[in-house]
Amino acid sequence: MVPVTDSKTFTPSTALPPFRSSALLTDKYELTMLQAALQDGTAHRDTAFEVFARRLPNERRYGVVAGTARVLRAIKDFVFTDEQLATLDFLDETTLEYLRNYRFSGQVDGYREGELYFPHSPIVTVRGSFAECVILETVVLSILNADSAVASAAARMVTAAGDRPIIEMGSRRTHEYAAVSATRAAYLAGFTSTSNLEAAKRYGIPAAGTAAHSWTLLHVHEDGSPNEEAAFRAQVDTLGVDTTLLVDTYDITRGVDTAIAVAGKELGGVRIDSGDLGVLAHQVRDQLDSLGAYNTRIVVSSDLDEFAIAGLAGSPVDAFGVGTSVVTGSGAPTAGMVYKLVEADGIPVAKRSRNKKSRGGAKKALRACRSTGTAVEEIVYPFRRDTPDTGTLTPYQLTVPLIRDGEIVDGLPTLDQSRDYLKGQLVTLPWEGLALSKDEPVIHTRFVGFDQ
Amino acid sequence: MVPVTDSKTFTPSTALPPFRSSALLTDKYELTMLQAALQDGTAHRDTAFEVFARRLPNERRYGVVAGTARVLRAIKDFVFTDEQLATLDFLDETTLEYLRNYRFSGQVDGYREGELYFPHSPIVTVRGSFAECVILETVVLSILNADSAVASAAARMVTAAGDRPIIEMGSRRTHEYAAVSATRAAYLAGFTSTSNLEAAKRYGIPAAGTAAHSWTLLHVHEDGSPNEEAAFRAQVDTLGVDTTLLVDTYDITRGVDTAIAVAGKELGGVRIDSGDLGVLAHQVRDQLDSLGAYNTRIVVSSDLDEFAIAGLAGSPVDAFGVGTSVVTGSGAPTAGMVYKLVEADGIPVAKRSRNKKSRGGAKKALRACRSTGTAVEEIVYPFRRDTPDTGTLTPYQLTVPLIRDGEIVDGLPTLDQSRDYLKGQLVTLPWEGLALSKDEPVIHTRFVGFDQ
């Protein structure tokens, strides 16, 4: 048996933010099922629930697991306050008492944050009593579906951008707290910075920004006519010449002239937020060079997505600002993951409805890789079985412990480590997997050791 | 001059939940612009910023304003804590001091929550100093864009469902807190209940639910074979015969037989969550009737959107459960609204970039209606001008005061009142406006009294 490749080295996770109960981020039916289970004696059956996706959205070739650290935190914070319990007047006293004392005490295993996933990858497995596992469904899925949707889209943008940095600036186009998590997921996927200050504070992500059109519009001469020069001068005065000036409020060519006249050849950057960005980038680069501003960067924004970024591959763009498309998952705002009971008292169970078949039994997975590191296939096998033989291929274990007896395991990766991890994993994909075109998942998932 | 129709009667809004600072739900550039403005003396210029949408997504025919009450609350909660200020190390002391004392003291006017909107409707106008207005951009837009996207999609689903109730059950498919607001927006648009317990607690929305497949799968005979009967019996025992049993875990026909055998003819409902719902609804209705369960309702779910709901118009479905499509705005996860400076010291300003032209000046709007109540057009006019003459049509004022001198005006509508309001407003649309097909906005917006 070839030994399973060791996990990468993990350092301790950062300190937890203050407690905030996640217990009501829950669907009512979970608590009524709990009540029924406490009443008929099934509540304490040993179960395993699995998070997986039946497909990748929009025929993408891979997905990115994101939100894992937030899920673990939400499970720790799944504690009912008295105020919350008082609102659950549809439950009987036995159930309320159960919830009053609820602390998850089971096991969670799953893919690392930043790991690639494919249809039917067993992304997270939650094991414990039916009672303690069933009520986690909604909050676990909410987090993984939202964060993975953003990270999966963001990773494709990062690939399209190549070495050029991407600033996340989509907070205004999504729910005010979804924005904070979206920023985190985009950073995980390789975005370099964010406009969002709460995300900067909470997750230590570098904050960035330029200026809005309102800033330029605010500045007028005494007769009311536009005074772009005054706007640029004030910005440079307060933020220094390394700032990025927004040059497209009126006429771009004049805007660039004014920018360099005000800031000099050492101006950090100019931003273009409208028009045909490919054409304009060339024009502005030529203009900047003719003015001697060889090092002034060109930042472009304006409804960019992975395809628009790819379309600018040959343009002299130095950085991208991406908003709407990344926070909305670029056409796939949810990852569509589900949370299914796969095992009860050690016996595999599975729904048999048409079109929604699933495979019973708790699972682990490994990726079989060539000696070059390129992944060949994903192998899913029963949780308690030995690692299957992968022949001449090297098995890389995908399933790692995340919670043991209710406690988050020590040494889980930091956000920056997960970011590096994803970068490394993307290199293991066959090269065609990084293409933006629609196709099948680039890695096939094979089930080994199941009777079904 | 025809008098502007009075606003509907408003009762006091509900008590505010505890303070939670919204001040870092902000893009960095807003604070650096603030610093530059404090330095160059433009910070205290009188300004007006306007929220509007350039288009309706997916060629829809109308949009629904949602999130207004949440926006007003976020403006009140836009107060920087010392802990937050400590993270803003890129700002100078003057700017930090300004933020330390920041309380919005200006005016907000806008469309009522639940109002219909169209491209270029002046949905919200924020007036005050540049400094106090510019830093609200992100949080105002985040809330309006997220909530209006959901409400705009949900309203179409409600129309498609006709008199049949829709349960919102999409929490698991969106960010855990976006889910709570999405529920609120869906309820505003006419959904009848939600699975989300936090939304039930926070907004008083009726909570509903059935059971998951895991509940049925959990129940097995001693030999490990499925025991659907035990699952149904336990659910009925604890929740009563008015509960809804999920009948499609194994074989639907057998599931329905078992459901009625266990619960009797008075069973509240059965849920079907897979397969061809139109065909199955007919089959199950016939079966229920043949069993004498004439009053047992049929609830369907499984990736329903407005089109699927419309397709079930002729099917014996009694209620719909809608998840993914409503919380993700059914293909339009953001409303795409922007927040633009339109006036500085009383002078209209507007960006002149290609493809992103906007019209300067603070604005109000009214809808001109026939005596039957049908809306004919929307008229946008300068904020300080008298209401324009609408001839034989009755003007209905769309712009109402929301904040005066920093304080939320008394008597704004409750969520239930806004819900009723929207219902009434939808009736004012020309009938073709309620069709699901793609077309132009059903109401044209005309600008009156502008020089540009």
Coordinates of N, CA and C in Angstrom, one line a residue, chain A residues 172-175 324 327-328 333, chain B residues 51 53 55-58 60 62-68 70 113-115 117 123 140-157 174 178 181-189 191 306 322-337 422:
Chain A
R172 N -20.8 46.5 -3.0 CA -22.1 47.2 -3.2 C -23.1 46.4 -4.0
R173 N -22.7 45.3 -4.6 CA -23.6 44.6 -5.4 C -24.1 43.3 -4.8
T174 N -23.9 43.2 -3.5 CA -24.4 42.0 -2.8 C -24.7 42.4 -1.4
H175 N -25.4 41.5 -0.7 CA -25.8 41.8 0.7 C -24.6 42.2 1.5
T324 N -19.3 43.2 -9.5 CA -20.5 42.4 -9.6 C -20.2 40.9 -9.9
V327 N -18.7 38.8 -6.8 CA -19.6 38.6 -5.7 C -20.9 37.8 -6.0
T328 N -21.2 37.8 -7.3 CA -22.4 37.0 -7.7 C -22.0 35.7 -8.3
P333 N -24.5 32.0 -8.6 CA -24.4 32.7 -7.3 C -24.5 31.7 -6.2
Chain B
V51 N -29.7 57.2 -5.9 CA -29.7 55.8 -6.2 C -30.7 55.5 -7.3
A53 N -31.2 52.7 -11.1 CA -30.8 51.6 -11.9 C -30.8 52.0 -13.4
R55 N -31.0 50.0 -15.9 CA -31.8 49.1 -16.6 C -32.4 48.1 -15.7
L56 N -33.4 47.3 -16.1 CA -34.0 46.2 -15.4 C -33.3 45.0 -15.8
P57 N -32.9 44.1 -14.9 CA -32.2 42.9 -15.4 C -33.1 41.9 -16.2
N58 N -32.4 41.2 -17.1 CA -33.1 40.2 -17.9 C -34.3 40.6 -18.7
R60 N -36.8 42.3 -17.7 CA -38.0 42.3 -17.0 C -38.8 43.6 -17.2
Y62 N -40.7 45.3 -14.8 CA -40.7 46.2 -13.6 C -39.8 45.7 -12.6
G63 N -39.4 46.5 -11.7 CA -38.6 46.1 -10.5 C -39.3 46.5 -9.2
V64 N -38.9 45.9 -8.1 CA -39.6 46.2 -6.8 C -38.5 46.7 -5.9
V65 N -38.8 47.9 -5.3 CA -37.8 48.5 -4.3 C -38.0 47.7 -3.0
A66 N -36.9 47.2 -2.5 CA -36.9 46.5 -1.2 C -35.6 46.8 -0.5
G67 N -35.7 46.8 0.8 CA -34.6 47.1 1.7 C -34.6 48.5 2.3
T68 N -35.5 49.3 1.9 CA -35.5 50.7 2.4 C -35.5 50.8 3.9
R70 N -34.3 48.7 6.0 CA -33.0 48.2 6.4 C -31.9 49.3 6.1
E113 N -40.8 51.5 0.4 CA -40.5 50.1 0.3 C -41.7 49.4 -0.3
G114 N -41.4 48.5 -1.3 CA -42.6 47.8 -2.0 C -43.0 48.6 -3.2
E115 N -42.4 49.7 -3.5 CA -42.8 50.5 -4.7 C -42.2 49.8 -5.9
Y117 N -40.3 50.1 -9.5 CA -39.4 51.1 -10.1 C -39.0 50.6 -11.5
I123 N -34.7 56.3 -7.0 CA -35.2 55.5 -6.0 C -34.9 56.0 -4.6
V140 N -25.5 51.5 1.6 CA -26.9 51.8 1.0 C -27.1 50.9 -0.2
L141 N -26.1 50.8 -1.1 CA -26.2 50.0 -2.3 C -26.3 48.5 -2.0
S142 N -25.5 48.1 -1.1 CA -25.5 46.6 -0.8 C -26.9 46.2 -0.4
I143 N -27.5 46.9 0.5 CA -28.8 46.6 1.0 C -29.9 46.6 -0.2
L144 N -29.9 47.8 -0.8 CA -30.9 47.9 -1.9 C -30.7 46.9 -3.0
N145 N -29.5 46.7 -3.4 CA -29.2 45.8 -4.5 C -29.6 44.4 -4.2
A146 N -29.3 44.0 -3.0 CA -29.6 42.6 -2.6 C -31.1 42.4 -2.4
D147 N -31.7 43.3 -1.6 CA -33.1 43.1 -1.3 C -34.0 43.3 -2.5
S148 N -33.7 44.3 -3.3 CA -34.5 44.5 -4.5 C -34.4 43.4 -5.5
A149 N -33.2 42.8 -5.6 CA -33.0 41.7 -6.6 C -34.0 40.5 -6.2
V150 N -34.0 40.3 -4.9 CA -34.9 39.2 -4.4 C -36.3 39.5 -4.6
A151 N -36.7 40.7 -4.2 CA -38.1 41.1 -4.2 C -38.6 41.1 -5.7
S152 N -37.8 41.6 -6.6 CA -38.2 41.7 -8.0 C -38.4 40.4 -8.6
A153 N -37.6 39.4 -8.2 CA -37.8 38.0 -8.7 C -39.0 37.4 -8.0
A154 N -39.1 37.6 -6.7 CA -40.2 37.0 -5.9 C -41.6 37.5 -6.4
A155 N -41.7 38.8 -6.7 CA -43.0 39.3 -7.1 C -43.5 38.6 -8.4
R156 N -42.6 38.3 -9.3 CA -43.0 37.5 -10.5 C -43.5 36.1 -10.1
M157 N -42.8 35.5 -9.2 CA -43.2 34.2 -8.8 C -44.6 34.2 -8.1
T174 N -27.7 30.5 0.0 CA -27.1 31.8 -0.1 C -26.5 32.1 1.3
A178 N -27.5 36.9 4.3 CA -28.2 37.2 3.1 C -29.5 36.5 3.1
S181 N -32.3 38.3 5.1 CA -32.8 39.5 4.3 C -33.6 39.0 3.1
A182 N -33.1 38.0 2.5 CA -33.8 37.5 1.3 C -35.2 37.0 1.7
T183 N -35.3 36.4 2.8 CA -36.6 36.0 3.3 C -37.5 37.2 3.5
R184 N -37.0 38.2 4.1 CA -37.8 39.4 4.3 C -38.2 40.0 2.9
A185 N -37.3 40.0 2.0 CA -37.7 40.6 0.7 C -38.7 39.7 0.0
A186 N -38.6 38.4 0.1 CA -39.6 37.5 -0.5 C -41.0 37.7 0.1
Y187 N -41.0 37.8 1.4 CA -42.2 38.0 2.1 C -42.9 39.4 1.7
L188 N -42.0 40.4 1.6 CA -42.5 41.7 1.1 C -43.2 41.5 -0.2
A189 N -42.6 40.6 -1.1 CA -43.2 40.5 -2.4 C -44.4 39.5 -2.5
F191 N -44.6 36.3 -0.8 CA -44.4 34.9 -0.3 C -45.2 34.8 1.1
E306 N -40.0 31.2 -11.4 CA -41.3 31.8 -11.9 C -41.9 31.0 -13.1
V322 N -40.2 27.3 -2.7 CA -39.2 27.9 -3.6 C -37.9 28.2 -2.9
G323 N -36.8 27.8 -3.4 CA -35.5 28.0 -2.7 C -34.5 28.8 -3.5
T324 N -33.6 28.1 -4.2 CA -32.5 28.7 -4.9 C -32.9 29.9 -5.7
S325 N -33.9 29.7 -6.5 CA -34.2 30.8 -7.5 C -34.6 32.1 -6.9
V326 N -35.3 32.0 -5.7 CA -35.7 33.3 -5.2 C -34.6 34.0 -4.4
V327 N -33.8 33.3 -3.7 CA -32.7 33.9 -2.9 C -31.5 34.4 -3.9
T328 N -31.5 33.9 -5.1 CA -30.5 34.3 -6.0 C -31.1 35.2 -7.1
G329 N -32.3 35.7 -6.9 CA -32.9 36.7 -7.8 C -33.2 36.1 -9.1
S330 N -33.4 34.8 -9.2 CA -33.7 34.1 -10.5 C -33.0 34.6 -11.7
G331 N -31.7 34.5 -11.6 CA -30.9 34.9 -12.8 C -30.4 36.3 -12.7
A332 N -30.8 37.1 -11.7 CA -30.4 38.5 -11.5 C -30.1 38.7 -10.0
P333 N -28.9 38.2 -9.5 CA -28.7 38.2 -8.1 C -28.4 39.6 -7.5
T334 N -28.3 40.6 -8.4 CA -28.1 42.0 -7.9 C -29.0 42.9 -8.8
A335 N -29.5 44.0 -8.2 CA -30.4 44.9 -8.9 C -29.6 45.9 -9.8
G336 N -28.3 45.9 -9.5 CA -27.4 46.8 -10.3 C -27.7 48.3 -10.1
M337 N -28.2 48.6 -9.0 CA -28.4 50.1 -8.7 C -27.0 50.7 -8.4
L422 N -47.2 46.9 -2.0 CA -46.8 46.3 -3.3 C -47.9 45.6 -4.0

